[in-house]
PDB file of C-alpha atoms in Angstrom:
ATOM      1  CA  MET U   1      -4.780 -13.815   0.939  1.00 96.00           C
ATOM      2  CA  ARG U   2      -7.751 -12.746  -1.116  1.00 97.00           C
ATOM      3  CA  TYR U   3      -8.116  -9.760  -3.400  1.00 97.00           C
ATOM      4  CA  HIS U   4     -10.783  -7.781  -5.228  1.00 96.00           C
ATOM      5  CA  ASN U   5      -8.962  -6.229  -8.142  1.00 97.00           C
ATOM      6  CA  ILE U   6      -5.678  -5.575  -9.890  1.00 98.00           C
ATOM      7  CA  THR U   7      -5.559  -2.088 -11.396  1.00 97.00           C
ATOM      8  CA  LYS U   8      -3.146  -1.404 -14.231  1.00 97.00           C
ATOM      9  CA  ASP U   9      -1.663   1.931 -15.348  1.00 96.00           C
ATOM     10  CA  ASP U  10      -2.751   3.641 -12.116  1.00 96.00           C
ATOM     11  CA  MET U  11      -1.544   7.182 -11.413  1.00 95.00           C
ATOM     12  CA  LEU U  12      -3.601   7.923  -8.285  1.00 93.00           C
ATOM     13  CA  ASN U  13      -2.141   5.521  -5.712  1.00 96.00           C
ATOM     14  CA  GLY U  14       1.521   6.467  -5.621  1.00 96.00           C
ATOM     15  CA  ASP U  15       4.084   8.173  -7.798  1.00 95.00           C
ATOM     16  CA  GLY U  16       4.559   7.210 -11.416  1.00 96.00           C
ATOM     17  CA  LEU U  17       2.557   4.637 -13.327  1.00 97.00           C
ATOM     18  CA  ARG U  18       1.697   1.702 -11.057  1.00 98.00           C
ATOM     19  CA  VAL U  19      -0.079  -1.591 -10.685  1.00 98.00           C
ATOM     20  CA  VAL U  20      -2.366  -1.764  -7.637  1.00 98.00           C
ATOM     21  CA  LEU U  21      -3.378  -4.881  -5.738  1.00 98.00           C
ATOM     22  CA  TRP U  22      -6.644  -4.342  -3.839  1.00 97.00           C
ATOM     23  CA  VAL U  23      -6.645  -6.942  -1.063  1.00 97.00           C
ATOM     24  CA  ALA U  24      -9.640  -8.177   0.924  1.00 97.00           C
ATOM     25  CA  GLY U  25      -9.889  -7.655   4.662  1.00 96.00           C
ATOM     26  CA  CYS U  26     -10.080  -4.530   6.794  1.00 95.00           C
ATOM     27  CA  SER U  27     -11.029  -4.091  10.430  1.00 93.00           C
ATOM     28  CA  HIS U  28     -10.945  -0.263  10.396  1.00 93.00           C
ATOM     29  CA  CYS U  29     -14.284   0.137   8.589  1.00 87.00           C
ATOM     30  CA  CYS U  30     -13.844   3.873   8.113  1.00 87.00           C
ATOM     31  CA  LYS U  31     -16.948   6.013   7.698  1.00 90.00           C
ATOM     32  CA  GLU U  32     -17.379   6.909   3.981  1.00 88.00           C
ATOM     33  CA  CYS U  33     -14.683   4.423   2.929  1.00 85.00           C
ATOM     34  CA  GLN U  34     -14.266   4.321  -0.862  1.00 84.00           C
ATOM     35  CA  ASN U  35     -14.024   0.492  -0.823  1.00 88.00           C
ATOM     36  CA  PRO U  36     -16.328  -1.040   1.826  1.00 88.00           C
ATOM     37  CA  ILE U  37     -16.699  -4.115  -0.367  1.00 90.00           C
ATOM     38  CA  THR U  38     -13.079  -4.963   0.554  1.00 92.00           C
ATOM     39  CA  TRP U  39     -13.688  -5.135   4.320  1.00 92.00           C
ATOM     40  CA  ASP U  40     -14.590  -8.833   4.401  1.00 96.00           C
ATOM     41  CA  PRO U  41     -11.379 -10.926   4.568  1.00 94.00           C
ATOM     42  CA  ASP U  42     -13.308 -13.813   2.966  1.00 96.00           C
ATOM     43  CA  GLY U  43     -14.539 -11.659   0.069  1.00 96.00           C
ATOM     44  CA  GLY U  44     -13.103 -11.325  -3.386  1.00 96.00           C
ATOM     45  CA  LEU U  45     -10.975 -13.948  -5.093  1.00 97.00           C
ATOM     46  CA  PRO U  46      -8.155 -16.182  -3.901  1.00 98.00           C
ATOM     47  CA  PHE U  47      -4.772 -14.685  -4.753  1.00 98.00           C
ATOM     48  CA  ASP U  48      -3.513 -17.415  -7.059  1.00 98.00           C
ATOM     49  CA  GLU U  49      -0.700 -17.958  -9.553  1.00 98.00           C
ATOM     50  CA  ALA U  50      -2.687 -16.276 -12.347  1.00 98.00           C
ATOM     51  CA  ALA U  51      -3.042 -13.090 -10.261  1.00 98.00           C
ATOM     52  CA  ARG U  52       0.659 -13.202  -9.359  1.00 98.00           C
ATOM     53  CA  GLU U  53       1.608 -13.547 -13.034  1.00 98.00           C
ATOM     54  CA  GLU U  54      -0.741 -10.708 -14.009  1.00 98.00           C
ATOM     55  CA  ILE U  55       1.136  -8.439 -11.593  1.00 98.00           C
ATOM     56  CA  PHE U  56       4.544  -9.626 -12.802  1.00 98.00           C
ATOM     57  CA  GLU U  57       3.472  -8.979 -16.393  1.00 98.00           C
ATOM     58  CA  GLN U  58       2.805  -5.359 -15.429  1.00 98.00           C
ATOM     59  CA  LEU U  59       6.004  -4.994 -13.404  1.00 98.00           C
ATOM     60  CA  ASP U  60       8.009  -6.331 -16.357  1.00 98.00           C
ATOM     61  CA  LYS U  61       7.121  -3.147 -18.250  1.00 98.00           C
ATOM     62  CA  PRO U  62       9.979  -0.646 -17.909  1.00 98.00           C
ATOM     63  CA  TYR U  63       7.625   2.338 -17.624  1.00 97.00           C
ATOM     64  CA  VAL U  64       5.755   0.902 -14.608  1.00 98.00           C
ATOM     65  CA  SER U  65       7.234   2.467 -11.450  1.00 98.00           C
ATOM     66  CA  GLY U  66       6.084  -0.222  -9.048  1.00 98.00           C
ATOM     67  CA  ILE U  67       3.208  -1.724  -7.128  1.00 98.00           C
ATOM     68  CA  THR U  68       0.807  -0.359  -4.552  1.00 98.00           C
ATOM     69  CA  PHE U  69      -0.876  -2.580  -1.987  1.00 98.00           C
ATOM     70  CA  SER U  70      -4.262  -1.217  -0.927  1.00 97.00           C
ATOM     71  CA  GLY U  71      -7.659  -2.601  -0.132  1.00 92.00           C
ATOM     72  CA  GLY U  72      -9.006  -3.333   2.399  1.00 93.00           C
ATOM     73  CA  ASP U  73      -5.923  -3.255   4.509  1.00 97.00           C
ATOM     74  CA  PRO U  74      -2.851  -5.191   3.405  1.00 97.00           C
ATOM     75  CA  LEU U  75      -1.809  -5.350   7.073  1.00 97.00           C
ATOM     76  CA  HIS U  76      -5.055  -7.030   8.191  1.00 96.00           C
ATOM     77  CA  ALA U  77      -4.180 -10.228  10.068  1.00 95.00           C
ATOM     78  CA  ALA U  78      -5.533 -12.316   7.172  1.00 94.00           C
ATOM     79  CA  ASN U  79      -3.078 -10.648   4.763  1.00 95.00           C
ATOM     80  CA  ARG U  80       0.090  -9.794   6.645  1.00 95.00           C
ATOM     81  CA  LEU U  81       2.158 -12.942   5.998  1.00 97.00           C
ATOM     82  CA  ASP U  82       1.146 -13.362   2.347  1.00 98.00           C
ATOM     83  CA  VAL U  83       1.673  -9.655   1.647  1.00 98.00           C
ATOM     84  CA  ARG U  84       5.126  -9.768   3.243  1.00 98.00           C
ATOM     85  CA  ASN U  85       6.118 -12.851   1.248  1.00 98.00           C
ATOM     86  CA  PHE U  86       4.856 -11.356  -2.001  1.00 98.00           C
ATOM     87  CA  MET U  87       6.646  -8.049  -1.340  1.00 98.00           C
ATOM     88  CA  LYS U  88       9.868  -9.961  -0.662  1.00 98.00           C
ATOM     89  CA  GLU U  89       9.465 -11.781  -3.975  1.00 98.00           C
ATOM     90  CA  ILE U  90       8.783  -8.515  -5.824  1.00 98.00           C
ATOM     91  CA  LYS U  91      11.828  -6.766  -4.288  1.00 98.00           C
ATOM     92  CA  GLY U  92      14.015  -9.722  -5.242  1.00 98.00           C
ATOM     93  CA  ARG U  93      12.739  -9.776  -8.806  1.00 98.00           C
ATOM     94  CA  TYR U  94      12.350  -6.011  -9.327  1.00 98.00           C
ATOM     95  CA  PRO U  95      14.800  -4.221  -6.982  1.00 98.00           C
ATOM     96  CA  ASP U  96      14.344  -0.880  -8.773  1.00 97.00           C
ATOM     97  CA  LYS U  97      10.535  -0.842  -8.579  1.00 98.00           C
ATOM     98  CA  THR U  98       8.907   0.855  -5.600  1.00 98.00           C
ATOM     99  CA  ILE U  99       6.389  -0.678  -3.233  1.00 98.00           C
ATOM    100  CA  TRP U 100       3.705   1.531  -1.744  1.00 98.00           C
ATOM    101  CA  LEU U 101       1.410   0.409   1.070  1.00 98.00           C
ATOM    102  CA  TYR U 102      -1.879   1.908   2.218  1.00 98.00           C
ATOM    103  CA  THR U 103      -2.983   0.945   5.720  1.00 97.00           C
ATOM    104  CA  GLY U 104      -5.540   2.231   8.170  1.00 96.00           C
ATOM    105  CA  ASP U 105      -3.097   1.585  10.979  1.00 97.00           C
ATOM    106  CA  THR U 106      -0.590   4.178  12.198  1.00 97.00           C
ATOM    107  CA  TRP U 107       3.149   4.144  11.664  1.00 97.00           C
ATOM    108  CA  GLU U 108       3.733   3.937  15.398  1.00 96.00           C
ATOM    109  CA  ASN U 109       1.854   0.600  15.497  1.00 96.00           C
ATOM    110  CA  ILE U 110       3.434  -0.975  12.396  1.00 97.00           C
ATOM    111  CA  LEU U 111       7.032   0.256  12.238  1.00 96.00           C
ATOM    112  CA  HIS U 112       8.372  -2.996  13.670  1.00 95.00           C
ATOM    113  CA  TYR U 113       6.387  -5.298  11.360  1.00 96.00           C
ATOM    114  CA  PRO U 114       8.817  -7.396   9.276  1.00 96.00           C
ATOM    115  CA  VAL U 115       6.936  -6.423   6.101  1.00 97.00           C
ATOM    116  CA  MET U 116       8.076  -2.807   6.424  1.00 98.00           C
ATOM    117  CA  LYS U 117      11.624  -3.599   5.257  1.00 97.00           C
ATOM    118  CA  TYR U 118      10.169  -4.137   1.769  1.00 98.00           C
ATOM    119  CA  VAL U 119       7.995  -0.998   1.692  1.00 98.00           C
ATOM    120  CA  ASP U 120       9.268   2.223   0.137  1.00 98.00           C
ATOM    121  CA  VAL U 121       6.298   4.468   0.948  1.00 98.00           C
ATOM    122  CA  CYS U 122       3.490   3.936   3.449  1.00 98.00           C
ATOM    123  CA  VAL U 123       0.297   5.965   3.631  1.00 97.00           C
ATOM    124  CA  ASP U 124      -0.858   5.447   7.205  1.00 97.00           C
ATOM    125  CA  GLY U 125      -3.926   6.238   9.246  1.00 96.00           C
ATOM    126  CA  GLU U 126      -7.619   5.663   8.969  1.00 96.00           C
ATOM    127  CA  PHE U 127      -9.613   7.699   6.498  1.00 95.00           C
ATOM    128  CA  VAL U 128     -11.516  10.321   8.523  1.00 96.00           C
ATOM    129  CA  ALA U 129     -14.508  11.666   6.603  1.00 95.00           C
ATOM    130  CA  GLU U 130     -14.526  14.944   8.541  1.00 97.00           C
ATOM    131  CA  LEU U 131     -10.904  15.551   7.462  1.00 96.00           C
ATOM    132  CA  LYS U 132     -11.462  14.611   3.812  1.00 94.00           C
ATOM    133  CA  ASP U 133      -9.705  16.821   1.284  1.00 92.00           C
ATOM    134  CA  ASN U 134      -9.769  15.928  -2.416  1.00 88.00           C
ATOM    135  CA  LYS U 135      -6.774  18.185  -3.041  1.00 89.00           C
ATOM    136  CA  LEU U 136      -4.359  16.153  -0.897  1.00 91.00           C
ATOM    137  CA  LEU U 137      -1.668  14.226  -2.709  1.00 90.00           C
ATOM    138  CA  TRP U 138      -1.932  10.409  -2.376  1.00 92.00           C
ATOM    139  CA  LYS U 139      -4.193  10.458   0.667  1.00 94.00           C
ATOM    140  CA  GLY U 140      -7.839  11.064   1.411  1.00 92.00           C
ATOM    141  CA  SER U 141      -7.857  12.873   4.752  1.00 94.00           C
ATOM    142  CA  SER U 142      -5.463  15.307   6.400  1.00 94.00           C
ATOM    143  CA  ASN U 143      -4.668  13.023   9.354  1.00 95.00           C
ATOM    144  CA  GLN U 144      -2.978  10.509   7.058  1.00 96.00           C
ATOM    145  CA  ARG U 145       0.761  10.659   6.365  1.00 96.00           C
ATOM    146  CA  VAL U 146       2.771   9.706   3.266  1.00 97.00           C
ATOM    147  CA  ILE U 147       5.901   8.239   4.861  1.00 97.00           C
ATOM    148  CA  ASP U 148       9.288   7.463   3.324  1.00 98.00           C
ATOM    149  CA  VAL U 149       9.688   4.116   5.066  1.00 98.00           C
ATOM    150  CA  GLN U 150      13.333   3.378   4.269  1.00 98.00           C
ATOM    151  CA  LYS U 151      14.543   6.839   5.343  1.00 97.00           C
ATOM    152  CA  THR U 152      12.462   6.532   8.499  1.00 97.00           C
ATOM    153  CA  LEU U 153      13.801   3.076   9.376  1.00 97.00           C
ATOM    154  CA  ALA U 154      17.384   4.269   8.815  1.00 97.00           C
ATOM    155  CA  GLN U 155      17.052   6.944  11.507  1.00 96.00           C
ATOM    156  CA  THR U 156      18.262   6.561  15.069  1.00 96.00           C
ATOM    157  CA  ASP U 157      14.634   6.896  16.180  1.00 96.00           C
ATOM    158  CA  PRO U 158      12.386   5.255  13.557  1.00 96.00           C
ATOM    159  CA  SER U 159       9.257   6.140  15.529  1.00 96.00           C
ATOM    160  CA  ILE U 160       9.487   9.653  14.034  1.00 95.00           C
ATOM    161  CA  PRO U 161       8.317   9.320  10.417  1.00 96.00           C
ATOM    162  CA  VAL U 162      10.115  11.065   7.562  1.00 96.00           C
ATOM    163  CA  LEU U 163       7.537  12.289   5.090  1.00 95.00           C
ATOM    164  CA  HIS U 164       7.859  11.254   1.445  1.00 94.00           C
ATOM    165  CA  CYS U 165       6.513  14.613   0.364  1.00 80.00           C
ATOM    166  CA  GLN U 166       5.382  17.827   1.936  1.00 69.00           C
ATOM    167  CA  ASP U 167       1.826  17.892   3.202  1.00 62.00           C
ATOM    168  CA  TYR U 168       0.403  20.147   0.539  1.00 56.00           C
ATOM    169  CA  SER U 169      -2.502  20.097  -1.834  1.00 50.00           C
ATOM    170  CA  SER U 170      -1.821  19.283  -5.456  1.00 44.00           C
TER     171      SER U 170
END
């Protein structure tokens, strides 16, 4: 896995104060994407022990709510296994911290991915420039959904997503 940045004290990419890992690699290539530099899976830096420790240092802080995986797309084929393994490690070490995941894929396509058992909230769907709304909470376009993953997976039919919050403007 490769990454472009680790953002600290972020309040825009999930609830509470968070650390954000911006991974490299995305095949969606959305029109007017805010991070086209992250599309190349060979771009950025190798995710090494120093990067891992930088994230753990942030997660050690009691006021940090959790981590958000964004990019790029954390579920890009180049990232999926490493992201899953890192999420598993984070959940084991910080069971009370939340994990958010931004992906351009849809819930219906990813709900059976093994990584989802570690995700608390998933923002799914490609960014659609024509549906852009700066007033939306935690998402860029109205087609995207902010899904409570664990509540959704606990349902009899997990293909019907349970929203983390109402679809309203902030």
